[in-house]
XYZ file of N, CA and C in Angstrom:
633
model
N 78.003 -21.599 92.358
C 77.647 -20.226 92.305
C 76.374 -20.340 90.844
N 75.579 -19.548 90.549
C 75.222 -19.307 89.335
C 76.237 -19.239 87.860
N 76.014 -19.434 87.322
C 76.899 -19.332 85.859
C 76.369 -17.719 85.637
N 77.430 -17.208 84.931
C 77.071 -15.122 83.600
C 75.563 -15.548 83.270
N 74.941 -14.327 83.812
C 73.621 -14.580 83.266
C 73.243 -14.283 81.856
N 72.540 -14.590 81.139
C 72.031 -14.298 79.833
C 70.682 -13.576 80.234
N 70.120 -12.897 80.344
C 69.366 -12.347 80.556
C 69.679 -10.822 80.656
N 68.456 -9.544 80.811
C 68.867 -8.479 80.173
C 68.187 -7.828 81.648
N 68.102 -6.867 82.135
C 67.420 -5.620 82.954
C 67.113 -4.696 81.808
N 65.860 -4.143 82.561
C 65.544 -2.905 81.407
C 65.728 -1.918 82.438
N 65.103 -0.378 81.698
C 65.003 0.884 82.569
C 63.577 0.811 83.304
N 62.943 1.221 83.979
C 61.994 1.032 84.705
C 61.403 1.515 83.996
N 59.988 1.498 83.442
C 58.983 2.704 82.742
C 58.155 3.710 83.958
N 57.895 2.946 85.497
C 57.373 3.466 86.426
C 58.406 3.145 87.561
N 58.089 4.424 88.340
C 58.778 3.766 89.718
C 57.840 3.552 90.665
N 56.923 2.597 90.057
C 55.667 2.434 91.403
C 56.187 1.422 92.836
N 57.273 0.404 91.542
C 57.632 -0.650 92.567
C 58.476 -0.372 93.757
N 58.993 0.699 94.034
C 60.022 1.604 94.802
C 59.252 2.359 95.346
N 57.836 2.684 95.571
C 57.333 3.823 96.075
C 56.774 3.505 97.438
N 57.206 2.040 98.092
C 57.072 1.946 99.217
C 58.187 1.773 100.057
N 59.314 2.233 99.534
C 60.720 1.748 100.620
C 60.590 2.911 101.505
N 60.362 4.465 101.103
C 61.032 5.466 101.382
C 60.120 5.496 103.128
N 58.670 4.529 103.075
C 57.945 4.837 104.213
C 58.377 4.133 105.512
N 59.376 3.163 104.984
C 59.797 2.030 106.141
C 60.978 2.416 106.345
N 61.623 3.065 105.757
C 62.745 3.542 106.361
C 63.011 4.558 107.689
N 64.092 4.467 108.528
C 63.773 5.477 109.526
C 64.034 6.711 109.100
N 63.747 7.983 109.054
C 63.500 9.051 108.862
C 65.539 9.246 109.405
N 65.668 9.812 107.905
C 67.341 10.909 108.900
C 66.563 12.150 109.375
N 67.581 12.352 111.062
C 67.146 13.437 111.710
C 68.484 14.080 112.166
N 68.436 15.319 111.126
C 70.094 16.238 111.557
C 70.811 16.008 113.325
N 72.242 15.912 112.759
C 72.599 15.368 113.888
C 72.925 14.210 114.737
N 71.684 13.390 113.718
C 71.149 12.359 114.851
C 72.538 11.317 114.335
N 72.660 9.912 114.742
C 73.849 9.358 114.593
C 72.896 8.341 113.543
N 73.866 7.691 112.549
C 73.542 7.001 111.704
C 73.604 5.170 112.072
N 71.754 5.092 111.738
C 71.436 3.812 111.905
C 71.076 2.858 110.409
N 70.855 1.355 111.346
C 71.168 0.625 110.045
C 69.505 0.781 109.213
N 68.457 0.871 109.829
C 67.426 1.808 109.689
C 67.343 2.861 108.274
N 68.259 3.353 108.556
C 67.753 4.541 107.062
C 68.341 4.019 106.120
N 68.657 2.495 105.568
C 69.026 2.465 104.910
C 68.563 1.090 104.105
N 67.955 0.317 105.318
C 66.750 -0.319 105.117
C 65.647 -0.217 105.518
N 64.536 -1.478 105.184
C 63.505 -1.020 105.167
C 63.051 -1.631 106.678
N 61.880 -1.141 107.343
C 61.348 -2.037 108.646
C 60.629 -3.095 108.253
N 60.681 -4.261 109.163
C 59.246 -5.083 109.401
C 59.323 -6.303 108.804
N 60.963 -6.447 108.276
C 61.320 -7.701 108.214
C 62.024 -8.641 109.080
N 61.810 -9.924 109.317
C 61.952 -10.878 110.833
C 63.479 -10.664 111.123
N 64.309 -10.821 110.416
C 65.342 -10.201 110.541
C 66.329 -9.527 109.778
N 67.211 -9.186 110.390
C 68.511 -8.078 109.792
C 70.253 -8.530 109.541
N 70.829 -8.909 108.472
C 71.815 -9.460 108.722
C 72.641 -8.523 107.636
N 74.205 -8.529 108.522
C 74.984 -7.546 107.541
C 76.565 -8.874 106.968
N 76.530 -8.247 105.945
C 77.494 -9.271 105.200
C 78.979 -8.628 104.425
N 80.073 -8.428 105.168
C 80.882 -7.464 105.522
C 81.979 -7.751 103.968
N 81.807 -6.521 103.367
C 83.328 -6.908 102.559
C 84.522 -7.600 102.325
N 85.264 -8.535 102.122
C 86.282 -8.502 101.798
C 87.631 -7.742 102.353
N 88.677 -7.570 102.659
C 89.540 -6.640 102.882
C 90.205 -6.953 101.761
N 91.430 -6.062 101.388
C 92.162 -6.124 100.116
C 93.352 -5.464 100.678
N 94.424 -5.923 99.640
C 95.745 -5.468 99.454
C 96.746 -5.777 100.970
N 97.386 -5.324 100.849
C 98.621 -4.875 102.202
C 97.892 -4.716 103.464
N 97.205 -3.161 103.207
C 96.668 -2.624 104.404
C 95.345 -3.191 104.064
N 94.595 -4.118 104.013
C 93.275 -5.081 104.009
C 92.267 -3.683 103.901
N 91.497 -3.174 103.117
C 90.999 -2.364 103.184
C 90.055 -2.754 102.378
N 88.732 -2.746 102.522
C 87.535 -3.057 101.738
C 87.092 -1.901 101.143
N 86.493 -2.907 100.095
C 85.929 -1.582 98.699
C 84.384 -1.126 99.359
N 84.384 0.097 99.241
C 83.133 0.627 99.566
C 81.755 0.062 98.459
N 80.955 0.158 99.154
C 79.423 0.775 98.514
C 79.303 -0.412 97.134
N 79.874 -1.761 96.926
C 79.236 -2.582 95.934
C 79.755 -4.249 96.683
N 78.981 -5.206 96.482
C 79.793 -6.342 96.428
C 79.665 -6.728 95.250
N 81.174 -7.484 95.220
C 82.368 -8.624 94.482
C 81.542 -9.650 94.164
N 81.600 -10.138 93.201
C 81.224 -11.699 92.841
C 81.306 -12.209 94.000
N 82.646 -12.624 95.011
C 82.715 -14.161 95.476
C 81.536 -13.826 96.456
N 80.703 -12.148 96.574
C 79.885 -12.481 98.186
C 78.691 -12.185 96.718
N 78.954 -11.794 95.944
C 77.656 -11.940 94.971
C 76.516 -13.193 94.632
N 77.818 -13.655 94.198
C 76.651 -15.086 93.359
C 76.538 -15.805 94.881
N 77.084 -16.156 95.677
C 77.005 -16.859 96.873
C 75.182 -16.221 97.340
N 75.012 -15.107 97.821
C 73.947 -14.438 97.451
C 72.790 -14.191 96.885
N 72.940 -14.747 95.712
C 71.894 -14.329 94.374
C 71.659 -15.732 94.753
N 72.547 -17.022 94.910
C 72.517 -18.346 94.824
C 71.395 -18.625 96.100
N 71.603 -17.917 97.587
C 70.785 -18.252 98.117
C 69.252 -17.211 98.459
N 69.354 -16.501 97.167
C 67.887 -15.485 97.255
C 67.109 -15.887 96.198
N 67.214 -16.589 95.060
C 66.673 -17.687 94.032
C 66.461 -18.999 95.425
N 66.883 -19.474 95.493
C 66.548 -20.793 96.591
C 65.816 -20.097 97.622
N 65.670 -19.306 98.334
C 64.441 -18.893 99.168
C 63.235 -18.235 98.690
N 63.044 -18.003 97.743
C 61.859 -17.385 97.116
C 61.620 -17.792 95.612
N 60.230 -18.165 95.145
C 59.711 -18.400 94.305
C 59.740 -17.203 92.898
N 60.954 -17.242 92.886
C 60.972 -15.935 91.223
C 60.992 -16.061 90.169
N 60.149 -17.105 89.439
C 59.625 -17.670 88.305
C 58.669 -16.869 87.704
N 58.135 -16.151 88.982
C 56.477 -15.579 88.157
C 56.966 -14.252 88.894
N 58.512 -13.904 89.406
C 58.749 -12.873 89.656
C 59.561 -11.622 89.193
N 58.844 -10.521 88.951
C 60.290 -9.596 88.920
C 61.048 -8.562 90.223
N 62.236 -8.640 89.998
C 63.299 -7.799 90.824
C 63.439 -6.552 90.555
N 63.516 -5.616 91.222
C 64.330 -4.646 90.568
C 65.003 -3.965 91.845
N 66.143 -3.103 90.723
C 67.129 -3.249 91.125
C 67.396 -1.364 91.021
N 67.990 -0.949 91.766
C 68.759 0.733 92.130
C 70.026 0.928 92.187
N 70.588 1.836 91.299
C 72.206 1.709 90.997
C 71.984 3.782 91.523
N 73.356 3.833 92.134
C 73.377 5.357 92.489
C 73.667 5.928 91.364
N 73.207 7.675 91.383
C 73.763 8.022 90.146
C 74.851 8.358 90.034
N 75.725 8.712 90.854
C 77.365 8.674 91.182
C 78.178 8.233 90.860
N 78.131 7.029 90.823
C 79.101 6.406 90.290
C 80.160 6.601 89.176
N 80.898 6.165 88.711
C 81.574 6.894 87.557
C 81.823 6.060 86.315
N 81.198 4.695 86.919
C 81.583 3.699 85.757
C 80.146 3.056 85.128
N 79.067 4.514 85.896
C 77.797 3.589 86.285
C 77.233 3.387 84.903
N 77.827 4.642 83.703
C 76.737 4.299 82.508
C 77.586 3.014 81.889
N 78.804 2.172 82.012
C 79.009 0.788 81.512
C 78.211 -0.290 82.364
N 78.200 0.044 83.108
C 77.140 -0.576 83.608
C 76.075 -0.954 83.733
N 75.457 -0.073 82.840
C 74.055 -0.121 82.276
C 73.701 -0.699 81.095
N 75.246 -0.292 80.487
C 74.520 -0.799 79.370
C 75.243 -2.394 79.190
N 75.841 -2.793 80.314
C 76.394 -3.925 80.335
C 75.061 -5.030 80.805
N 74.129 -4.055 81.536
C 72.861 -5.061 82.296
C 71.597 -5.089 81.167
N 71.495 -4.497 80.307
C 70.100 -3.727 79.890
C 70.866 -4.732 78.253
N 71.656 -4.486 77.772
C 72.617 -5.123 76.215
C 72.160 -3.642 76.042
N 72.019 -2.682 76.494
C 71.861 -1.555 75.070
C 72.594 -1.177 74.974
N 73.441 -0.355 73.766
C 74.515 1.026 73.912
C 74.760 2.140 74.520
N 73.162 2.760 73.563
C 72.637 3.565 73.997
C 71.230 3.615 74.116
N 71.124 5.508 74.665
C 69.306 5.603 75.757
C 68.557 6.865 75.271
N 67.675 7.614 75.539
C 67.862 8.478 75.529
C 67.766 9.512 76.868
N 67.782 10.448 77.148
C 68.136 10.922 78.601
C 66.986 10.738 79.131
N 65.472 10.823 78.524
C 64.673 10.908 78.827
C 64.297 9.334 79.519
N 64.535 8.329 79.158
C 64.313 6.888 79.392
C 65.470 6.800 81.279
N 66.677 7.572 80.729
C 66.896 7.067 82.477
C 66.589 8.241 82.975
N 66.111 9.396 83.031
C 65.232 10.308 83.697
C 63.748 9.854 84.554
N 63.076 8.750 83.317
C 61.671 8.155 83.533
C 61.615 7.534 85.304
N 63.118 6.732 85.054
C 63.581 6.108 85.932
C 64.949 6.494 86.960
N 64.519 7.445 87.245
C 65.324 8.138 88.271
C 64.105 8.628 89.575
N 64.805 8.313 91.012
C 64.520 8.769 91.696
C 65.284 8.667 93.165
N 64.670 9.388 94.401
C 65.751 9.266 95.203
C 64.668 9.454 96.703
N 65.443 9.190 97.858
C 64.688 8.440 98.858
C 64.858 9.232 99.965
N 66.361 10.278 99.951
C 66.656 11.240 100.333
C 67.404 12.264 99.850
N 67.715 13.284 100.350
C 68.111 14.573 99.764
C 69.702 14.375 99.423
N 69.981 13.038 99.886
C 71.505 12.792 99.018
C 71.677 12.137 98.502
N 70.804 11.172 97.993
C 71.363 10.020 96.677
C 70.185 10.308 95.621
N 70.700 9.882 94.644
C 69.449 10.031 93.265
C 70.171 8.372 92.565
N 68.984 7.535 92.630
C 68.852 6.626 91.942
C 68.846 6.052 90.802
N 68.913 5.181 89.744
C 68.497 4.800 88.569
C 67.725 3.408 89.011
N 66.505 2.920 88.218
C 65.920 1.881 88.644
C 65.653 0.947 87.328
N 65.890 -0.194 87.641
C 66.051 -1.399 86.240
C 65.265 -2.022 87.073
N 64.192 -3.191 86.091
C 64.027 -4.133 86.773
C 64.310 -5.507 85.815
N 63.805 -6.470 86.116
C 63.775 -8.017 85.346
C 64.734 -8.887 86.164
N 65.133 -9.993 85.815
C 65.749 -11.704 86.528
C 66.430 -11.164 87.286
N 66.609 -11.706 88.785
C 67.797 -11.773 89.829
C 68.961 -12.234 89.465
N 69.147 -13.180 88.222
C 70.183 -13.662 88.120
C 70.784 -12.800 86.612
N 70.191 -11.672 86.306
C 70.754 -10.425 85.274
C 72.149 -10.020 85.998
N 72.123 -10.299 87.448
C 73.120 -9.320 87.946
C 74.864 -9.741 87.270
N 74.440 -11.011 86.932
C 75.433 -11.682 87.157
C 76.292 -11.334 85.907
N 76.863 -10.391 85.774
C 78.014 -10.459 84.707
C 79.306 -11.474 84.858
N 79.906 -11.082 83.982
C 81.315 -11.670 83.812
C 82.008 -11.302 84.896
N 82.491 -12.202 85.382
C 83.548 -11.593 87.138
C 84.744 -10.995 86.532
N 85.112 -11.251 84.955
C 86.751 -10.741 84.886
C 85.986 -9.540 84.455
N 85.298 -8.323 84.496
C 85.088 -7.594 84.184
C 85.454 -6.340 85.309
N 86.354 -5.452 85.684
C 86.815 -4.955 86.695
C 85.845 -3.530 86.899
N 84.818 -3.487 86.287
C 84.730 -2.246 86.929
C 83.060 -2.301 87.686
N 82.818 -3.665 87.427
C 81.281 -3.966 87.824
C 80.666 -3.154 88.881
N 79.477 -3.100 89.366
C 78.714 -2.442 90.744
C 77.936 -3.415 90.781
N 77.270 -3.215 91.971
C 76.369 -4.148 92.538
C 75.123 -3.248 92.647
N 73.970 -3.408 92.777
C 72.569 -2.252 92.972
C 73.192 -1.989 94.700
N 72.637 -0.800 94.400
C 72.232 -0.185 95.911
C 71.128 -0.702 97.066
N 70.419 -1.035 96.448
C 69.138 -1.748 96.381
C 68.313 -2.729 95.475
N 68.196 -3.612 96.065
C 67.157 -5.161 95.177
C 66.293 -5.547 95.927
N 65.439 -6.149 95.565
C 64.273 -6.466 96.163
C 63.253 -7.088 95.003
N 62.558 -8.101 95.452
C 61.496 -8.834 94.380
C 60.146 -8.188 94.582
N 59.398 -8.360 93.295
C 57.943 -7.732 93.623
C 57.291 -7.873 95.436
N 56.935 -9.587 95.531
C 56.710 -9.567 96.310
C 57.403 -9.252 98.037
N 58.652 -8.080 97.480
C 59.076 -7.928 99.070
C 59.363 -9.069 100.002
N 60.017 -10.092 99.208
C 60.484 -11.568 100.847
C 61.555 -10.889 101.286
N 62.339 -10.375 100.515
C 63.549 -9.677 101.133
C 64.274 -8.550 100.776
N 65.062 -8.004 101.336
C 65.599 -6.607 100.291
C 67.078 -6.106 100.793
N 67.874 -6.354 99.887
C 69.258 -5.668 99.783
C 69.861 -4.550 99.985
N 70.694 -3.931 100.197
C 71.125 -2.389 100.402
C 72.487 -2.642 100.851
N 73.064 -1.514 99.834
C 74.629 -1.567 99.856
C 74.651 0.162 100.097
N 74.751 0.915 101.058
C 75.361 1.948 100.749
C 76.852 2.429 100.590
N 76.959 3.412 99.494
C 77.547 3.856 98.947
C 78.946 3.975 99.618
N 78.984 4.376 101.023
C 79.962 4.207 101.561
C 80.099 3.629 102.889
N 79.313 2.652 102.954
C 79.961 1.318 104.100
C 80.457 0.345 102.928
N 81.545 -0.410 103.806
C 81.973 -1.799 103.573
C 81.287 -2.736 103.844
N 79.938 -2.775 103.643
C 79.022 -4.198 104.210
C 77.686 -3.662 103.924
N 77.235 -4.498 103.288
C 75.690 -5.168 102.277
C 74.608 -5.468 103.940
N 73.545 -5.099 104.144
C 72.493 -4.938 104.413
C 71.090 -6.017 103.970
N 70.870 -7.060 104.845
C 70.206 -7.909 103.504
C 68.462 -7.550 105.231
N 67.418 -7.693 104.968
C 66.367 -8.171 105.577
C 65.572 -8.848 104.904
N 65.415 -9.974 106.264
C 65.316 -11.329 105.568
C 63.786 -12.114 106.328
N 63.379 -12.948 106.335
C 62.913 -14.136 107.001
C 63.596 -14.726 107.975
N 63.731 -15.521 108.927
C 64.520 -16.188 109.609
C 65.333 -17.486 109.148
N 64.521 -18.492 108.022
C 64.953 -19.385 107.705
C 66.218 -18.179 106.778
N 65.923 -17.266 105.775
C 66.705 -17.141 104.766
C 68.163 -16.379 105.282
N 67.642 -15.752 106.821
C 68.497 -15.015 107.554
C 69.778 -16.193 108.256
N 69.114 -16.956 108.699
C 69.985 -18.492 109.284
C 71.065 -18.906 108.265
N 70.402 -18.752 107.069
C 71.369 -19.803 105.662
C 72.396 -18.734 105.803
N 72.105 -17.113 106.129
C 73.413 -16.600 105.338
C 74.369 -16.912 106.566
N 74.108 -16.847 107.610
C 74.291 -16.955 108.937
C 75.716 -18.538 108.970
N 74.733 -19.315 108.404
C 75.728 -20.185 108.078
C 76.798 -20.692 107.230
N 76.784 -19.491 106.539
C 77.585 -19.685 105.082
C 79.002 -19.496 105.326
N 80.340 -20.239 105.882
C 81.558 -19.858 105.577
C 82.267 -18.971 104.803
N 81.288 -19.262 103.381
C 82.559 -18.110 102.810
C 82.049 -16.550 102.905
N 80.969 -16.624 103.887
C 80.710 -14.892 103.644
C 80.593 -14.615 105.331
N 81.564 -13.100 105.078
C 81.105 -12.610 106.800
C 80.023 -12.229 107.193
N 79.527 -12.349 108.181
C 78.409 -11.887 108.269
C 77.951 -12.090 110.001
N 76.954 -10.976 110.117
C 76.439 -10.839 111.420
C 75.261 -9.945 111.253
N 74.344 -10.632 112.797
C 73.319 -10.177 112.726
C 73.072 -8.672 113.732
N 72.169 -7.901 113.084
C 71.995 -6.748 113.533
C 70.500 -6.403 113.884
N 70.554 -5.251 114.218
C 69.473 -4.763 114.867
C 68.869 -3.817 113.837
N 68.171 -3.250 114.052
C 67.584 -2.657 112.371
C 67.296 -0.825 112.871
N 67.142 -0.976 114.260
C 67.413 0.353 114.919
C 68.804 0.732 115.747
N 69.889 -0.040 115.424
C 70.659 0.275 116.479
C 71.466 1.598 115.161
N 72.234 1.903 116.332
C 73.578 2.803 115.237
C 74.449 2.337 114.918
N 74.628 2.625 113.348
C 76.383 2.275 113.398
C 77.684 2.798 113.492
N 78.147 1.362 114.410
C 79.434 2.412 114.747
C 80.376 1.559 114.360
N 80.259 1.428 112.829
C 81.588 0.644 112.566
C 81.194 0.914 110.896
N 81.821 1.580 110.577
C 81.317 1.700 108.585
C 82.196 0.900 107.265
N 82.836 0.039 108.137
C 83.758 -0.440 107.806
C 84.776 0.002 106.639
N 84.801 1.227 106.365
C 85.574 1.858 105.305
C 86.552 2.495 106.285
N 87.480 1.636 107.053
C 88.754 2.049 107.431
C 89.562 0.441 107.340
N 90.342 0.637 107.926
C 91.768 -0.770 107.924
C 91.609 -1.597 109.177
N 90.888 -2.948 108.115
C 90.435 -3.653 109.062
C 92.228 -4.864 109.510
């Protein structure tokens, strides 16, 4: 697993890096059942789901955010599969998280910022969710794992769009769009609970119940 990061993320000064996503998501239609394509863009060779591990005596999953025992291995695989030395990554966090401010402080190294900075980095993909966009190196996600209020991004991707990671806040899993070799590497991991899905499939298990 990569060691905790020393790099910092920055508030995005432009939303250009996120402008391509909406056109490649399956449009929401009222009354239609949710599908994987509502949350992860089209045109990737393979789609993988990483289930969050269940917790406590009733084996209930945490929703909406990858924990370090899954985040660390995933970052390792994405770094190994991509030439990220010359690529910046983008990270979108849901604005509704109660501990978002503390996470942004840790990720950026800033103690505070003007509202205009965060407003300039704010965007939405539909009427239900607003996000704040950060940019920087992939390894900057690896905050000290002793901190219990840590959040992972709802969406993250590199400049070249070689892969895309999506974590809907109400689901007990993360979705990844990737090429064949990266998808195969994820499915082969013994330390991750994974399965392959189809982009257009209806979601019949949100991972939000007791397993």
